[in-house]
CSV table of C-alpha atoms in Angstrom, one decimal:
chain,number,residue,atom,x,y,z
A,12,UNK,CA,88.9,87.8,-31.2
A,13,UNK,CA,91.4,88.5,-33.7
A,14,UNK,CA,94.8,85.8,-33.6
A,15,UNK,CA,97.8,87.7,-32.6
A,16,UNK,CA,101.1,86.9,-33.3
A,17,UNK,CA,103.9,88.1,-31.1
A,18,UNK,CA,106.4,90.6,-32.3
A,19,UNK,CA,110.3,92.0,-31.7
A,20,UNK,CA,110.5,95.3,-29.8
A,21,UNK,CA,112.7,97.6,-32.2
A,22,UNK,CA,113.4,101.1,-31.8
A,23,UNK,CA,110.2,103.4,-32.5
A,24,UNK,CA,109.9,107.2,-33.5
A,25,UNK,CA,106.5,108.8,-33.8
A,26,UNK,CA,106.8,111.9,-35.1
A,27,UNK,CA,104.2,114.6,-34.1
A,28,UNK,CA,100.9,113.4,-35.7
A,29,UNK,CA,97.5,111.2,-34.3
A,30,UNK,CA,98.5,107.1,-35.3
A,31,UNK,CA,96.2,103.9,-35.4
A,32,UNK,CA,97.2,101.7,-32.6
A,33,UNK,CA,96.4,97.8,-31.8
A,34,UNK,CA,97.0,96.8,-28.1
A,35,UNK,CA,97.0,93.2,-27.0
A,36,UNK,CA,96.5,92.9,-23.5
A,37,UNK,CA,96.0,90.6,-20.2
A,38,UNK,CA,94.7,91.7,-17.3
A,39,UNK,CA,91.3,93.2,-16.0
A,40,UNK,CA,89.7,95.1,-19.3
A,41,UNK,CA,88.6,97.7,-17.9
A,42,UNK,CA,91.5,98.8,-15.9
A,43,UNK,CA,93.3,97.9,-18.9
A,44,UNK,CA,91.9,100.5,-21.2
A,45,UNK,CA,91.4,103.3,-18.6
A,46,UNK,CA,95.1,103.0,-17.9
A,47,UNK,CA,96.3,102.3,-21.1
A,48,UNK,CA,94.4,106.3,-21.6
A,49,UNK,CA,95.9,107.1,-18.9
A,50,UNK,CA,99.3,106.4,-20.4
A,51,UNK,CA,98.8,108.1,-23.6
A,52,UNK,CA,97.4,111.4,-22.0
A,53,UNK,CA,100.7,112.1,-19.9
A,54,UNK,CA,102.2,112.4,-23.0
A,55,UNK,CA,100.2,114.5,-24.7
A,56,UNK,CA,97.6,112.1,-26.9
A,57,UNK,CA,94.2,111.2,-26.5
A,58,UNK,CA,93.2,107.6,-27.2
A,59,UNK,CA,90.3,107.1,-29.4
A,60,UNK,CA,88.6,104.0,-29.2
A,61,UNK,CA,87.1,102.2,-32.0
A,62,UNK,CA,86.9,98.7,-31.3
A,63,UNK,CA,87.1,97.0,-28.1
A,64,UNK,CA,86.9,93.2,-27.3
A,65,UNK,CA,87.7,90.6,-24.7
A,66,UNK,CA,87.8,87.1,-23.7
A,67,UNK,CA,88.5,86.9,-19.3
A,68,UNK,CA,90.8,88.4,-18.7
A,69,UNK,CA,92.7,89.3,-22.5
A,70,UNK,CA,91.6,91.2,-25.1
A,71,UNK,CA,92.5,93.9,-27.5
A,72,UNK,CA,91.7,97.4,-28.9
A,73,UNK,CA,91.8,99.3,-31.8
A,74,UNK,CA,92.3,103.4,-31.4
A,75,UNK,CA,93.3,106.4,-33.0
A,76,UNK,CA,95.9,108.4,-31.0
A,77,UNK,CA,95.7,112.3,-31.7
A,78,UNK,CA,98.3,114.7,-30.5
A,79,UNK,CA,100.9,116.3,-32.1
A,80,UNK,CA,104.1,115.3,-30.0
A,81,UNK,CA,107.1,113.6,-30.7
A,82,UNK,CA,107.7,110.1,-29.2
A,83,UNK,CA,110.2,107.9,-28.6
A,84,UNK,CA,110.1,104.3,-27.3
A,85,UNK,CA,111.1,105.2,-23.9
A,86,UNK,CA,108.7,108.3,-22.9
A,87,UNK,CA,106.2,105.4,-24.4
A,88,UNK,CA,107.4,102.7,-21.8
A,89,UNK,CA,107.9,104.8,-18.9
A,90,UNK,CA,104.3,106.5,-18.7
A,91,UNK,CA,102.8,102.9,-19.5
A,92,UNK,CA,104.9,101.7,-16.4
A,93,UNK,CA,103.7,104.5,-14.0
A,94,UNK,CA,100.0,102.9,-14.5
A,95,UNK,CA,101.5,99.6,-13.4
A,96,UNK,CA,101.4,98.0,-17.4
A,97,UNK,CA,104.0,96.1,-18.8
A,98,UNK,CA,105.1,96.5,-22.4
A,99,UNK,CA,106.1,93.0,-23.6
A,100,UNK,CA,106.4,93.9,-27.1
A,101,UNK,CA,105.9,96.8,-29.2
A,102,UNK,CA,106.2,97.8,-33.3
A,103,UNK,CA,105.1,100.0,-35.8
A,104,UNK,CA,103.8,98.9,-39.2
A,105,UNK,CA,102.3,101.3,-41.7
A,106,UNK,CA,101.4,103.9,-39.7
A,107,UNK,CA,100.5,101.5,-36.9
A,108,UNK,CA,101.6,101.2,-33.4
A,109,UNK,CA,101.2,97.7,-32.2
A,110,UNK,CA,101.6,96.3,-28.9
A,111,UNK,CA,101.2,93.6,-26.2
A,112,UNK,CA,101.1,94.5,-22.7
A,113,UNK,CA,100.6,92.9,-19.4
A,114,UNK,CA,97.7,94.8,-16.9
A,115,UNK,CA,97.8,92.5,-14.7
A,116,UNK,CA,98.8,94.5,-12.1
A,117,UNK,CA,98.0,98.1,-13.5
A,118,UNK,CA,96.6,100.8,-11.2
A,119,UNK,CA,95.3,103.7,-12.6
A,120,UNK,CA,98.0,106.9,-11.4
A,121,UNK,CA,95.8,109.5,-9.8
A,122,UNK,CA,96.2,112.0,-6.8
A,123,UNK,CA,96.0,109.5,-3.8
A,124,UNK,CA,93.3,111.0,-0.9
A,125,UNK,CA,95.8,110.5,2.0
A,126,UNK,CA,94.4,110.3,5.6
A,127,UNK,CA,93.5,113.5,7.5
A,128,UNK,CA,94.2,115.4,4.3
A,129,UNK,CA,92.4,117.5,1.8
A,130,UNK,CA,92.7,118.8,-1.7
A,131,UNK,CA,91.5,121.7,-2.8
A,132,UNK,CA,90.0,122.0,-6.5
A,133,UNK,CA,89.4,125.5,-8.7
A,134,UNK,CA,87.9,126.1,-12.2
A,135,UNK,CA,88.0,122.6,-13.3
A,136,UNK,CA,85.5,121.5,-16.2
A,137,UNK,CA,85.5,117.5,-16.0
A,138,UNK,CA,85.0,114.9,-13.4
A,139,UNK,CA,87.4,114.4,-11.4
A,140,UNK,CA,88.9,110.7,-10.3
A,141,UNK,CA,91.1,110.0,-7.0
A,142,UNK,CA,93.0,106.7,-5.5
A,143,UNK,CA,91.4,106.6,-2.0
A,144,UNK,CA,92.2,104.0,0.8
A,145,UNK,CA,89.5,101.6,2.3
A,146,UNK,CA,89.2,102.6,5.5
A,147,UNK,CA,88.3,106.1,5.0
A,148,UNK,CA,85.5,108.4,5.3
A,149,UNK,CA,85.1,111.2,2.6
A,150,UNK,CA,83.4,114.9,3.1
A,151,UNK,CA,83.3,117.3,0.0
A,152,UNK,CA,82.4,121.1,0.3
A,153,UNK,CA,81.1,123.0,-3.2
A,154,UNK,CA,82.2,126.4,-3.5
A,155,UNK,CA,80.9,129.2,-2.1
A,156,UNK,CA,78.1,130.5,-3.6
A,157,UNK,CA,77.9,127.2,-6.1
A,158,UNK,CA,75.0,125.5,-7.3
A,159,UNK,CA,76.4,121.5,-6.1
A,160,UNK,CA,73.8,118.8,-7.5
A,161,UNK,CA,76.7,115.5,-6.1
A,162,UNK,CA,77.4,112.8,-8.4
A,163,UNK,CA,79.6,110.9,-6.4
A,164,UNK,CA,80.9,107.8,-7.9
A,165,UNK,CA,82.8,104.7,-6.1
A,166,UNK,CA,84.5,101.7,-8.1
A,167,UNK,CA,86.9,99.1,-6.7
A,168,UNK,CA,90.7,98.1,-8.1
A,169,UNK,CA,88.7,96.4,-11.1
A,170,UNK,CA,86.4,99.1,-11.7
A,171,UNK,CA,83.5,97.7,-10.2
A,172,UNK,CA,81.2,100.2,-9.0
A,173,UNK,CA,80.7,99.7,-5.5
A,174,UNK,CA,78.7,102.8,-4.9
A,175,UNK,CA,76.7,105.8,-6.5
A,176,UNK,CA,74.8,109.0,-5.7
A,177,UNK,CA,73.2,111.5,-7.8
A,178,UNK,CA,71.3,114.5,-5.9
A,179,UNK,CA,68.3,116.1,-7.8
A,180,UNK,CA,68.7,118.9,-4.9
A,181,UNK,CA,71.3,121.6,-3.9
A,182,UNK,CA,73.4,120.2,-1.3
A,183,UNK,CA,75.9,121.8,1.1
A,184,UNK,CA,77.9,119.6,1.8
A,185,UNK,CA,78.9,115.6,0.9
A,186,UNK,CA,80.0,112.8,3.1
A,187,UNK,CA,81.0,109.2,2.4
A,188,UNK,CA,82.4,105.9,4.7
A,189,UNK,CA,83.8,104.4,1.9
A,190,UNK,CA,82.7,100.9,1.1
A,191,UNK,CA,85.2,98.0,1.8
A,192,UNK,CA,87.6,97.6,-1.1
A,193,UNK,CA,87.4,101.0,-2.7
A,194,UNK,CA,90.1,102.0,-4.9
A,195,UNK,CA,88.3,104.9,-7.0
A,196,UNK,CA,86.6,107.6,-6.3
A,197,UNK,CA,84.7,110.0,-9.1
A,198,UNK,CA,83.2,113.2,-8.0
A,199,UNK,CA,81.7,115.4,-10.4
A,200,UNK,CA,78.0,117.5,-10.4
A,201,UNK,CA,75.0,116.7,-11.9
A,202,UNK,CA,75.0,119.7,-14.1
A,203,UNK,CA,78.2,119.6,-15.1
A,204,UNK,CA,81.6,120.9,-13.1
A,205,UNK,CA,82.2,124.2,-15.1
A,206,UNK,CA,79.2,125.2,-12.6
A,207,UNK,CA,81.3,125.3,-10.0
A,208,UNK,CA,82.9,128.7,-10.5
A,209,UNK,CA,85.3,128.5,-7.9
A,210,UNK,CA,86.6,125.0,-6.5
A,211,UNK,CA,85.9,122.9,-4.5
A,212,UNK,CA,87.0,121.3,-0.9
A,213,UNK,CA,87.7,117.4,-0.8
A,214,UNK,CA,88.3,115.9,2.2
A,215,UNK,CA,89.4,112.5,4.0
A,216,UNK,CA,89.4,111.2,7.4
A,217,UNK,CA,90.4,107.7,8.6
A,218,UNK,CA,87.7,105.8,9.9
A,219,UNK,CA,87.1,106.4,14.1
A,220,UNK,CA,89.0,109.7,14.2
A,221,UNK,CA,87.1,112.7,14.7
């Protein structure tokens, strides 16, 4: 792993165009670098990943950043603390956006499955991720009409998959008891969501209610 030397926060403009980036972090790495996405896409950039290492629980990552808004060091600090991450220190050096950040207690923002509630999903073209709570039970409908093959996916607060499915047959209809200490759920299909012409139902019950 590469030494890293702390540096001053100072004020930062990005002006419109993709950037390198070097994060520093602490915390679980893959929750660390889903979130750390995460942060970058609700402001308009996708993360590109080069080079990834770690060591427990630090690490760092190259990336290339591609977008074309304009930042400014507090858009950058508030969508990185709406994932839970810390900014300790941040810079820019030829063309470079540099940071260290603290993950430690990160949690991926995503549309929370509340309790005897449902969402409703239409025309969407990529797998979609949810925040769930443990003691649920999960039933999905396809659309009407729509070839479903379920690829269900469940991971815990560290990303650990705790449970998978992947139908080679049409189904009607999904349902899931989620396993103890899920924090993540991924559904998608098989063959791709942009299948699924017209939405989809999701969902959840807590467990021992009708």
């Amino acid at each position: 792993m590469k030494r890293f030397f702390p540096f001053v926060l100072f004020p930062l403009f990005l002006f419109g165009a993709s950037f390198s980036t070097h994060i520093n972090f602490s915390g679980e790495p893959a929750v660390a670098l889903k979130t750390a996405q995460s942060a970058f896409n609700t402001f308009g950039y996708r993360l590109e990943v080069s080079d990834f290492d770690t060591q427990n629980q630090t690490g760092e990552f190259e990336a290339t950043a591609i977008g074309n808004k304009v930042l400014n060091p507090e858009m950058v600090k508030e969508s990185f603390k709406e994932q839970g991450i810390e900014i300790e220190a941040m810079n820019t050096q030829q063309q470079t956006l540099s940071m260290m950040i603290d993950a430690q207690k990160a949690l991926w923002n995503l549309p929370l499955l509340v309790s005897d509630e449902g969402i409703e999903l239409k025309r969407v073209h990529s797998p979609q991720w949810y925040r769930v709570e443990e003691a649920q039970s999960i039933r999905i409908e396809p659309p009407y009409s729509s070839e479903w093959y379920p690829d269900i996916a469940v991971f815990d607060r560290s990303l650990n998959l705790l449970y998978s499915y992947r139908s080679d047959s049409v189904k009607e209809g999904f349902e899931l008891e989620l396993p103890s200490g899920s924090v993540y759920l991924k559904v998608s299909n098989v063959q791709g969501m942009k299948v699924l012409r017209e939405g989809m139902w999701i969902e959840s019950k807590s467990l021992g209610r009708p």
